[in-house]
Amino acid sequence: MKTFTLEALEKQVLLERFLRYVRIDTQSDDESSTFPTTEKQKDLGRLLVQELEELGCDDAAMDRWGYVTATLPGNLPAEQVPVVGFLAHMDTYPGTPGGGVKPQVIRDYPGGDIALPGTPDQPLPVAKNPNLARCLGHTIVTTDGTTLLGADDKAGIAIIMTLVDWLRTHPETPHGPLRIGFTPDEEVGHGTDHFDVAAFGARYAYTVDGAELGEIEDESFCADTAIVTITGHETHPGHAKGTMINAVRIASAIVERLPQAHLPETTAGRESFLHPHHLNGSVTQAELKLLVRAFSEAELAQREADLAKAVSEAQAAFPGCVIRTVIKPSYRNMGIKIAEDPKVLDYALEAITRQGITPLRKPIRGGTDGSRLSYMGLLTPNLFDGAQSYHSVHEWVSLEWMAASVECCLQITQVWAEKGGR
Ligand SMILES: [Zn+2]
């Protein structure tokens, strides 16, 4: 069975691509009401269009929303192999400084904490990054300690560009048609708002936005947001006896009644939670926002029933108040959709295994663009990109793990080419 191994020069090109992309500031902005939320994401978009054209993708383009798409035509008879998409997001997390990234490249990593030039007193600690110990001898990229790296998800972009480059320079390798998509605003939850699945023209895709070697994620949370609005009754506090109804105390009573066993800080793995994350209010009115998260719709409904119970008890304890709860659906577990046509996952598992890597299949305690895309008709599990400590000034990536991701993507195209749409 054929396995893929990038040569030293190809790895060097992969590294240079990655370093080029992380130096471009593409932070999204959750306060912004424009789309994309920041214009600067298009700076990277324009560069990617140009590079895709140089790699022979004649139709490479960026639309007005900032989505970059391109096609690598297949070299097998038409219709024999379905179109397969590879996706990564261009924006970086807005909650950590993300401009002026100064990547630090450590060749032949010898082990131990990694000194960061911008924060001499705070090296990147092995204790909190145990996967560093698995990367001895690797080329590691960190920041200078003052910004995030943006390997989330520019590692994914560099991997996909290298996949296209490799297939173009190895035309003897049979593969079906590939569609490439680079998206804005994933970090602020809007990555798929204007994504045109019909125009993308694929039923199967992979986001390359996971973390450690071998990771493949085909399940995400089902997510709702609950907004509880409490209306009380204000009076002069000196003459309030028997008349004041305090919305602040009612909000507190609701939070107090939430089940302790189902909070983010008390759950892990496949457990569900109800998370009061925002509270704003006065005696007259208070608004409490909660995130509801579970892996099944049934459990999501249970957590919402917990909230309804807390609300009705609070209502009973404070006669005269008015409490209104609105539930807004956010996204659903992509595993439910993928299970309807699981080859997109099965082929990836087979590809990773063929490359001699043990697939690390885990449910995401969150959502990805794939969570929404899978419900929009594009089944999209998430594949590893080799990056670690996302969203932090200690974010780092192993070049060898990035290369392994390219090799797994190549192998995925081979499994598809062999099996076709079966
Ligand atoms: Zn990401």
Short mmCIF file of C-alpha atoms and ligand atoms in Angstrom, two decimals:
data_model
loop_
_atom_site.label_atom_id
_atom_site.label_comp_id
_atom_site.label_asym_id
_atom_site.label_seq_id
_atom_site.Cartn_x
_atom_site.Cartn_y
_atom_site.Cartn_z
CA MET A 1 0.00 0.00 0.00
CA LYS A 2 1.35 3.39 -0.96
CA THR A 3 2.11 5.82 1.83
CA PHE A 4 3.14 9.44 1.40
CA THR A 5 6.21 11.16 2.79
CA LEU A 6 7.04 14.79 2.15
CA GLU A 7 10.66 15.37 1.22
CA ALA A 8 12.85 17.79 3.16
CA LEU A 9 12.48 20.48 0.52
CA GLU A 10 8.69 20.09 0.45
CA LYS A 11 8.61 20.46 4.23
CA GLN A 12 10.71 23.59 3.96
CA VAL A 13 8.22 25.05 1.45
CA LEU A 14 5.38 24.12 3.83
CA LEU A 15 7.17 25.94 6.66
CA GLU A 16 7.80 29.04 4.54
CA ARG A 17 4.15 29.16 3.48
CA PHE A 18 3.05 28.92 7.09
CA LEU A 19 5.45 31.69 8.20
CA ARG A 20 4.24 33.92 5.36
CA TYR A 21 0.60 33.51 6.42
CA VAL A 22 1.05 34.02 10.17
CA ARG A 23 2.79 37.36 9.60
CA ILE A 24 -0.44 38.74 8.08
CA ASP A 25 -2.81 40.03 10.78
CA THR A 26 -6.25 38.48 10.21
CA GLN A 27 -7.93 38.78 13.61
CA SER A 28 -11.71 38.75 13.44
CA ASP A 29 -13.76 41.02 15.71
CA ASP A 30 -16.81 39.85 17.65
CA GLU A 31 -17.96 43.46 18.20
CA SER A 32 -18.12 44.21 14.51
CA SER A 33 -21.37 44.05 12.54
CA THR A 34 -19.74 43.96 9.08
CA PHE A 35 -18.93 40.83 7.10
CA PRO A 36 -16.20 39.83 7.19
CA THR A 37 -15.88 41.38 10.65
CA THR A 38 -12.47 42.82 9.71
CA GLU A 39 -11.34 43.89 6.22
CA LYS A 40 -7.76 42.81 6.92
CA GLN A 41 -8.75 39.15 6.57
CA LYS A 42 -8.98 39.89 2.85
CA ASP A 43 -5.24 40.76 2.81
CA LEU A 44 -4.53 37.09 3.33
CA GLY A 45 -7.38 36.16 0.98
CA ARG A 46 -5.82 38.14 -1.86
CA LEU A 47 -2.43 36.48 -1.32
CA LEU A 48 -4.06 33.03 -1.30
CA VAL A 49 -5.90 33.72 -4.58
CA GLN A 50 -2.61 34.73 -6.17
CA GLU A 51 -0.79 31.66 -4.84
CA LEU A 52 -3.61 29.34 -5.91
CA GLU A 53 -3.39 30.79 -9.42
CA GLU A 54 0.37 30.18 -9.38
CA LEU A 55 -0.40 26.57 -8.40
CA GLY A 56 -2.55 26.22 -11.52
CA CYS A 57 -6.04 26.76 -10.06
CA ASP A 58 -7.43 28.93 -12.86
CA ASP A 59 -10.72 29.64 -11.12
CA ALA A 60 -9.22 30.86 -7.83
CA ALA A 61 -11.24 33.82 -6.57
CA MET A 62 -12.35 35.71 -3.48
CA ASP A 63 -15.98 36.80 -3.28
CA ARG A 64 -17.24 40.02 -1.71
CA TRP A 65 -17.67 38.31 1.66
CA GLY A 66 -14.03 37.24 1.72
CA TYR A 67 -14.47 33.54 0.91
CA VAL A 68 -11.60 32.18 -1.20
CA THR A 69 -12.41 29.18 -3.40
CA ALA A 70 -10.57 27.27 -6.10
CA THR A 71 -10.69 23.95 -7.94
CA LEU A 72 -8.00 21.39 -8.57
CA PRO A 73 -9.48 19.32 -11.42
CA GLY A 74 -9.19 15.55 -11.11
CA ASN A 75 -7.21 13.37 -13.51
CA LEU A 76 -9.62 10.40 -13.50
CA PRO A 77 -12.67 9.90 -15.75
CA ALA A 78 -15.38 12.38 -14.84
CA GLU A 79 -18.00 11.20 -12.32
CA GLN A 80 -15.77 8.32 -11.15
CA VAL A 81 -14.80 10.08 -7.91
CA PRO A 82 -16.98 12.63 -6.07
CA VAL A 83 -15.74 16.17 -5.52
CA VAL A 84 -14.02 16.43 -2.13
CA GLY A 85 -13.49 19.74 -0.36
CA PHE A 86 -10.69 20.91 1.93
CA LEU A 87 -11.43 23.90 4.14
CA ALA A 88 -9.55 26.09 6.60
CA HIS A 89 -10.31 29.46 8.18
CA MET A 90 -8.28 32.60 7.60
CA ASP A 91 -9.16 34.59 10.72
CA THR A 92 -7.50 34.32 14.11
CA TYR A 93 -8.98 34.48 17.59
CA PRO A 94 -9.85 38.03 18.73
CA GLY A 95 -9.32 37.52 22.48
CA THR A 96 -5.49 37.41 22.49
CA PRO A 97 -3.14 39.93 20.80
CA GLY A 98 -2.84 38.75 17.20
CA GLY A 99 -1.08 41.49 15.20
CA GLY A 100 2.67 41.69 14.55
CA VAL A 101 3.26 37.96 15.03
CA LYS A 102 6.99 37.23 15.24
CA PRO A 103 7.30 33.49 14.69
CA GLN A 104 10.27 31.76 16.29
CA VAL A 105 11.54 28.62 14.51
CA ILE A 106 13.34 26.03 16.64
CA ARG A 107 15.08 23.36 14.59
CA ASP A 108 15.78 19.95 16.08
CA TYR A 109 13.89 20.69 19.30
CA PRO A 110 15.97 19.23 22.14
CA GLY A 111 13.18 19.06 24.76
CA GLY A 112 12.52 21.27 27.76
CA ASP A 113 10.75 24.60 28.21
CA ILE A 114 11.11 26.90 25.20
CA ALA A 115 12.45 30.41 25.86
CA LEU A 116 10.33 33.13 24.25
CA PRO A 117 12.22 36.31 23.31
CA GLY A 118 9.35 38.71 24.09
CA THR A 119 8.66 37.31 27.58
CA PRO A 120 12.02 36.15 29.00
CA ASP A 121 10.46 35.34 32.39
CA GLN A 122 7.69 33.17 30.93
CA PRO A 123 8.98 30.40 28.70
CA LEU A 124 6.62 27.99 26.97
CA PRO A 125 6.26 25.31 29.66
CA VAL A 126 6.45 21.59 28.88
CA ALA A 127 4.40 20.99 32.04
CA LYS A 128 1.36 22.58 30.39
CA ASN A 129 2.22 21.30 26.89
CA PRO A 130 2.92 17.59 27.38
CA ASN A 131 2.79 16.98 23.61
CA LEU A 132 6.11 18.85 23.30
CA ALA A 133 7.71 15.70 24.71
CA ARG A 134 6.42 13.82 21.65
CA CYS A 135 8.12 16.30 19.33
CA LEU A 136 11.81 15.83 20.19
CA GLY A 137 13.93 16.52 17.11
CA HIS A 138 11.05 18.29 15.36
CA THR A 139 11.00 21.79 13.95
CA ILE A 140 8.79 23.73 16.36
CA VAL A 141 7.30 27.15 15.65
CA THR A 142 6.30 29.39 18.57
CA THR A 143 5.64 33.13 18.89
CA ASP A 144 7.84 35.58 20.80
CA GLY A 145 5.41 35.17 23.72
CA THR A 146 3.46 38.40 23.22
CA THR A 147 0.89 37.29 20.62
CA LEU A 148 -0.91 34.19 19.47
CA LEU A 149 0.67 32.33 16.57
CA GLY A 150 -2.38 31.87 14.37
CA ALA A 151 -1.52 28.27 13.54
CA ASP A 152 -5.26 28.06 14.23
CA ASP A 153 -5.88 27.96 11.39
CA LYS A 154 -3.04 29.09 9.13
CA ALA A 155 -1.44 25.68 9.69
CA GLY A 156 -4.57 24.29 8.00
CA ILE A 157 -4.23 26.76 5.11
CA ALA A 158 -0.51 25.95 4.61
CA ILE A 159 -1.35 22.21 4.69
CA ILE A 160 -4.07 22.55 2.05
CA MET A 161 -1.87 24.74 -0.20
CA THR A 162 0.87 22.12 0.07
CA LEU A 163 -1.63 19.38 -0.79
CA VAL A 164 -2.58 21.25 -3.98
CA ASP A 165 1.08 21.94 -4.80
CA TRP A 166 2.04 18.29 -4.28
CA LEU A 167 -0.74 16.90 -6.48
CA ARG A 168 0.09 19.44 -9.19
CA THR A 169 3.78 18.46 -9.20
CA HIS A 170 2.97 14.71 -9.08
CA PRO A 171 0.47 14.42 -11.94
CA GLU A 172 0.98 10.64 -12.03
CA THR A 173 -0.97 10.38 -8.75
CA PRO A 174 -4.63 9.64 -9.54
CA HIS A 175 -7.16 11.79 -7.76
CA GLY A 176 -10.67 13.13 -8.14
CA PRO A 177 -11.64 16.80 -8.31
CA LEU A 178 -10.80 18.83 -5.21
CA ARG A 179 -12.49 22.02 -4.08
CA ILE A 180 -10.55 24.37 -1.85
CA GLY A 181 -12.22 26.87 0.50
CA PHE A 182 -10.68 29.41 2.87
CA THR A 183 -13.24 31.10 5.08
CA PRO A 184 -13.38 34.26 7.23
CA ASP A 185 -14.80 34.79 10.73
CA GLU A 186 -14.77 31.24 12.10
CA GLU A 187 -13.51 32.41 15.50
CA VAL A 188 -16.51 34.68 15.99
CA GLY A 189 -18.99 31.99 14.99
CA HIS A 190 -19.89 33.39 11.57
CA GLY A 191 -17.62 31.34 9.31
CA THR A 192 -20.46 29.82 7.34
CA ASP A 193 -22.93 32.75 7.26
CA HIS A 194 -22.38 33.44 3.56
CA PHE A 195 -20.80 30.16 2.52
CA ASP A 196 -22.47 29.04 -0.71
CA VAL A 197 -22.63 25.25 -0.46
CA ALA A 198 -24.33 24.89 -3.86
CA ALA A 199 -21.62 26.93 -5.58
CA PHE A 200 -18.93 25.01 -3.69
CA GLY A 201 -20.34 21.94 -5.41
CA ALA A 202 -19.30 19.15 -3.05
CA ARG A 203 -21.13 16.86 -0.63
CA TYR A 204 -17.99 15.85 1.32
CA ALA A 205 -15.29 18.02 2.83
CA TYR A 206 -12.73 18.22 5.61
CA THR A 207 -11.86 21.22 7.74
CA VAL A 208 -8.15 21.08 8.60
CA ASP A 209 -8.55 22.81 11.94
CA GLY A 210 -7.89 20.12 14.56
CA ALA A 211 -4.90 19.82 16.82
CA GLU A 212 -2.62 16.93 17.64
CA LEU A 213 -1.28 14.19 15.38
CA GLY A 214 -4.00 11.80 14.22
CA GLU A 215 -6.94 13.77 15.59
CA ILE A 216 -10.19 13.43 13.66
CA GLU A 217 -13.37 14.96 14.97
CA ASP A 218 -16.77 13.98 13.64
CA GLU A 219 -18.92 15.07 16.55
CA SER A 220 -19.60 18.49 17.99
CA PHE A 221 -22.00 19.87 20.56
CA CYS A 222 -25.61 20.63 19.90
CA ALA A 223 -25.78 24.26 20.99
CA ASP A 224 -28.53 26.66 22.00
CA THR A 225 -28.48 30.03 23.72
CA ALA A 226 -31.08 30.77 26.38
CA ILE A 227 -31.99 34.37 27.18
CA VAL A 228 -33.96 34.87 30.40
CA THR A 229 -35.53 38.29 30.88
CA ILE A 230 -36.77 39.07 34.39
CA THR A 231 -39.08 42.01 35.09
CA GLY A 232 -39.35 43.14 38.72
CA HIS A 233 -40.86 46.18 40.38
CA GLU A 234 -38.84 49.17 41.60
CA THR A 235 -39.85 51.27 44.63
CA HIS A 236 -38.00 53.59 47.01
CA PRO A 237 -35.92 51.17 49.10
CA GLY A 238 -36.97 52.97 52.29
CA HIS A 239 -40.59 52.16 51.60
CA ALA A 240 -40.19 48.85 49.77
CA LYS A 241 -41.63 46.44 52.27
CA GLY A 242 -44.10 44.16 50.60
CA THR A 243 -43.94 46.00 47.28
CA MET A 244 -40.43 45.80 45.77
CA ILE A 245 -39.74 42.88 43.45
CA ASN A 246 -35.98 42.79 42.80
CA ALA A 247 -34.98 41.35 39.41
CA VAL A 248 -31.33 41.13 40.52
CA ARG A 249 -32.25 38.77 43.36
CA ILE A 250 -34.48 36.73 41.08
CA ALA A 251 -31.64 36.29 38.59
CA SER A 252 -29.42 35.17 41.44
CA ALA A 253 -32.12 32.71 42.60
CA ILE A 254 -32.28 31.18 39.13
CA VAL A 255 -28.48 30.78 38.92
CA GLU A 256 -28.48 29.26 42.42
CA ARG A 257 -30.97 26.59 41.31
CA LEU A 258 -29.02 25.40 38.25
CA PRO A 259 -27.79 21.80 38.69
CA GLN A 260 -24.19 21.82 39.93
CA ALA A 261 -23.44 18.59 38.08
CA HIS A 262 -24.09 20.23 34.70
CA LEU A 263 -21.82 23.26 34.58
CA PRO A 264 -18.80 23.76 32.27
CA GLU A 265 -16.53 23.70 35.31
CA THR A 266 -17.92 20.33 36.51
CA THR A 267 -18.18 18.44 33.18
CA ALA A 268 -15.89 16.91 30.54
CA GLY A 269 -15.94 14.33 27.76
CA ARG A 270 -19.48 13.70 26.57
CA GLU A 271 -21.23 15.43 29.48
CA SER A 272 -23.66 18.27 28.87
CA PHE A 273 -23.89 21.64 30.56
CA LEU A 274 -25.92 24.75 31.22
CA HIS A 275 -23.62 27.75 31.49
CA PRO A 276 -24.80 31.12 32.86
CA HIS A 277 -22.21 33.30 31.15
CA HIS A 278 -23.65 36.79 31.11
CA LEU A 279 -25.78 38.79 33.53
CA ASN A 280 -26.94 42.36 33.25
CA GLY A 281 -29.59 44.03 35.31
CA SER A 282 -31.24 46.33 37.84
CA VAL A 283 -34.17 46.02 40.23
CA THR A 284 -36.61 46.66 37.40
CA GLN A 285 -35.19 44.32 34.84
CA ALA A 286 -32.42 41.75 34.51
CA GLU A 287 -31.20 39.68 31.58
CA LEU A 288 -29.41 36.38 32.08
CA LYS A 289 -27.79 34.61 29.14
CA LEU A 290 -26.93 30.93 29.24
CA LEU A 291 -25.17 28.58 26.85
CA VAL A 292 -26.81 25.16 26.57
CA ARG A 293 -24.52 22.39 25.28
CA ALA A 294 -24.97 18.63 24.82
CA PHE A 295 -24.10 15.92 22.31
CA SER A 296 -27.71 14.90 21.69
CA GLU A 297 -30.91 16.83 21.17
CA ALA A 298 -32.50 14.81 23.99
CA GLU A 299 -29.86 15.91 26.49
CA LEU A 300 -30.05 19.46 25.21
CA ALA A 301 -33.79 19.34 25.99
CA GLN A 302 -33.01 17.98 29.50
CA ARG A 303 -30.70 20.92 30.24
CA GLU A 304 -33.37 23.31 28.97
CA ALA A 305 -35.89 21.57 31.24
CA ASP A 306 -33.47 22.15 34.16
CA LEU A 307 -33.51 25.83 33.31
CA ALA A 308 -37.31 25.89 33.02
CA LYS A 309 -37.57 24.27 36.47
CA ALA A 310 -35.19 26.82 38.03
CA VAL A 311 -37.20 29.61 36.42
CA SER A 312 -40.55 28.33 37.64
CA GLU A 313 -39.22 27.85 41.19
CA ALA A 314 -37.84 31.39 41.17
CA GLN A 315 -41.15 32.61 39.80
CA ALA A 316 -42.96 30.93 42.70
CA ALA A 317 -40.51 32.36 45.24
CA PHE A 318 -40.98 35.92 43.97
CA PRO A 319 -44.70 36.43 43.33
CA GLY A 320 -45.47 39.25 40.93
CA CYS A 321 -42.34 39.02 38.82
CA VAL A 322 -42.49 38.27 35.09
CA ILE A 323 -39.88 35.90 33.65
CA ARG A 324 -39.59 35.20 29.95
CA THR A 325 -37.20 32.62 28.44
CA VAL A 326 -36.23 32.61 24.77
CA ILE A 327 -34.19 29.71 23.34
CA LYS A 328 -32.16 30.43 20.21
CA PRO A 329 -30.73 27.44 18.34
CA SER A 330 -27.06 27.89 17.46
CA TYR A 331 -25.69 24.70 15.85
CA ARG A 332 -26.13 20.93 16.02
CA ASN A 333 -23.91 17.87 16.39
CA MET A 334 -22.47 17.20 12.94
CA GLY A 335 -22.10 13.52 13.90
CA ILE A 336 -25.86 13.09 13.46
CA LYS A 337 -25.58 14.16 9.79
CA ILE A 338 -22.29 12.37 9.12
CA ALA A 339 -23.78 9.11 10.41
CA GLU A 340 -26.32 9.29 7.58
CA ASP A 341 -23.48 8.95 5.01
CA PRO A 342 -20.40 7.99 7.01
CA LYS A 343 -17.88 7.34 4.24
CA VAL A 344 -16.50 10.86 4.59
CA LEU A 345 -15.39 9.83 8.09
CA ASP A 346 -14.54 6.20 7.30
CA TYR A 347 -12.22 7.16 4.43
CA ALA A 348 -10.37 9.63 6.65
CA LEU A 349 -9.97 7.02 9.39
CA GLU A 350 -8.62 4.58 6.81
CA ALA A 351 -6.24 7.19 5.38
CA ILE A 352 -4.80 8.09 8.78
CA THR A 353 -4.35 4.39 9.60
CA ARG A 354 -2.65 3.73 6.23
CA GLN A 355 -0.16 6.45 7.08
CA GLY A 356 0.75 4.45 10.19
CA ILE A 357 -0.90 6.88 12.58
CA THR A 358 -3.46 5.84 15.18
CA PRO A 359 -6.59 7.91 14.58
CA LEU A 360 -7.57 9.88 17.65
CA ARG A 361 -11.31 10.24 17.32
CA LYS A 362 -12.91 12.62 19.73
CA PRO A 363 -16.03 14.68 20.16
CA ILE A 364 -15.46 18.43 20.08
CA ARG A 365 -16.75 20.23 23.18
CA GLY A 366 -17.65 23.13 20.94
CA GLY A 367 -18.57 23.72 17.34
CA THR A 368 -16.64 24.02 14.10
CA ASP A 369 -17.63 25.38 10.74
CA GLY A 370 -18.29 21.71 9.97
CA SER A 371 -21.10 21.66 12.56
CA ARG A 372 -23.11 24.09 10.45
CA LEU A 373 -21.85 22.94 7.04
CA SER A 374 -22.89 19.36 7.74
CA TYR A 375 -26.47 20.62 8.17
CA MET A 376 -26.17 22.79 5.05
CA GLY A 377 -25.47 19.69 2.93
CA LEU A 378 -21.66 19.55 3.10
CA LEU A 379 -20.60 16.73 5.45
CA THR A 380 -17.43 18.02 7.08
CA PRO A 381 -15.40 16.25 9.76
CA ASN A 382 -12.36 18.03 11.17
CA LEU A 383 -8.80 16.82 10.63
CA PHE A 384 -5.68 17.59 12.69
CA ASP A 385 -3.26 20.34 11.68
CA GLY A 386 -0.52 19.84 14.29
CA ALA A 387 -1.11 23.05 16.25
CA GLN A 388 -1.37 23.19 20.05
CA SER A 389 -2.42 25.64 22.79
CA TYR A 390 -4.82 27.46 20.49
CA HIS A 391 -5.89 31.03 21.35
CA SER A 392 -2.90 31.56 23.60
CA VAL A 393 0.45 33.36 23.50
CA HIS A 394 1.89 29.86 24.02
CA GLU A 395 0.39 28.52 20.78
CA TRP A 396 2.90 26.34 18.92
CA VAL A 397 3.03 23.93 16.02
CA SER A 398 5.27 21.06 14.95
CA LEU A 399 6.34 21.14 11.30
CA GLU A 400 6.50 17.33 11.31
CA TRP A 401 2.87 17.12 12.46
CA MET A 402 1.85 19.63 9.80
CA ALA A 403 3.67 17.50 7.22
CA ALA A 404 1.87 14.41 8.56
CA SER A 405 -1.42 16.24 8.04
CA VAL A 406 -0.49 16.95 4.40
CA GLU A 407 0.39 13.25 4.01
CA CYS A 408 -2.95 12.21 5.51
CA CYS A 409 -4.80 14.62 3.19
CA LEU A 410 -2.95 13.06 0.22
CA GLN A 411 -3.91 9.62 1.48
CA ILE A 412 -7.53 10.75 1.86
CA THR A 413 -7.58 11.72 -1.83
CA GLN A 414 -6.18 8.24 -2.61
CA VAL A 415 -8.86 6.41 -0.62
CA TRP A 416 -11.52 8.46 -2.43
CA ALA A 417 -9.87 7.75 -5.80
CA GLU A 418 -9.90 4.02 -5.06
CA LYS A 419 -13.37 3.72 -3.62
CA GLY A 420 -15.12 6.42 -5.58
CA GLY A 421 -18.58 7.23 -4.31
CA ARG A 422 -19.19 3.78 -2.85
ZN ZN B 1 -9.66 27.08 14.24
#
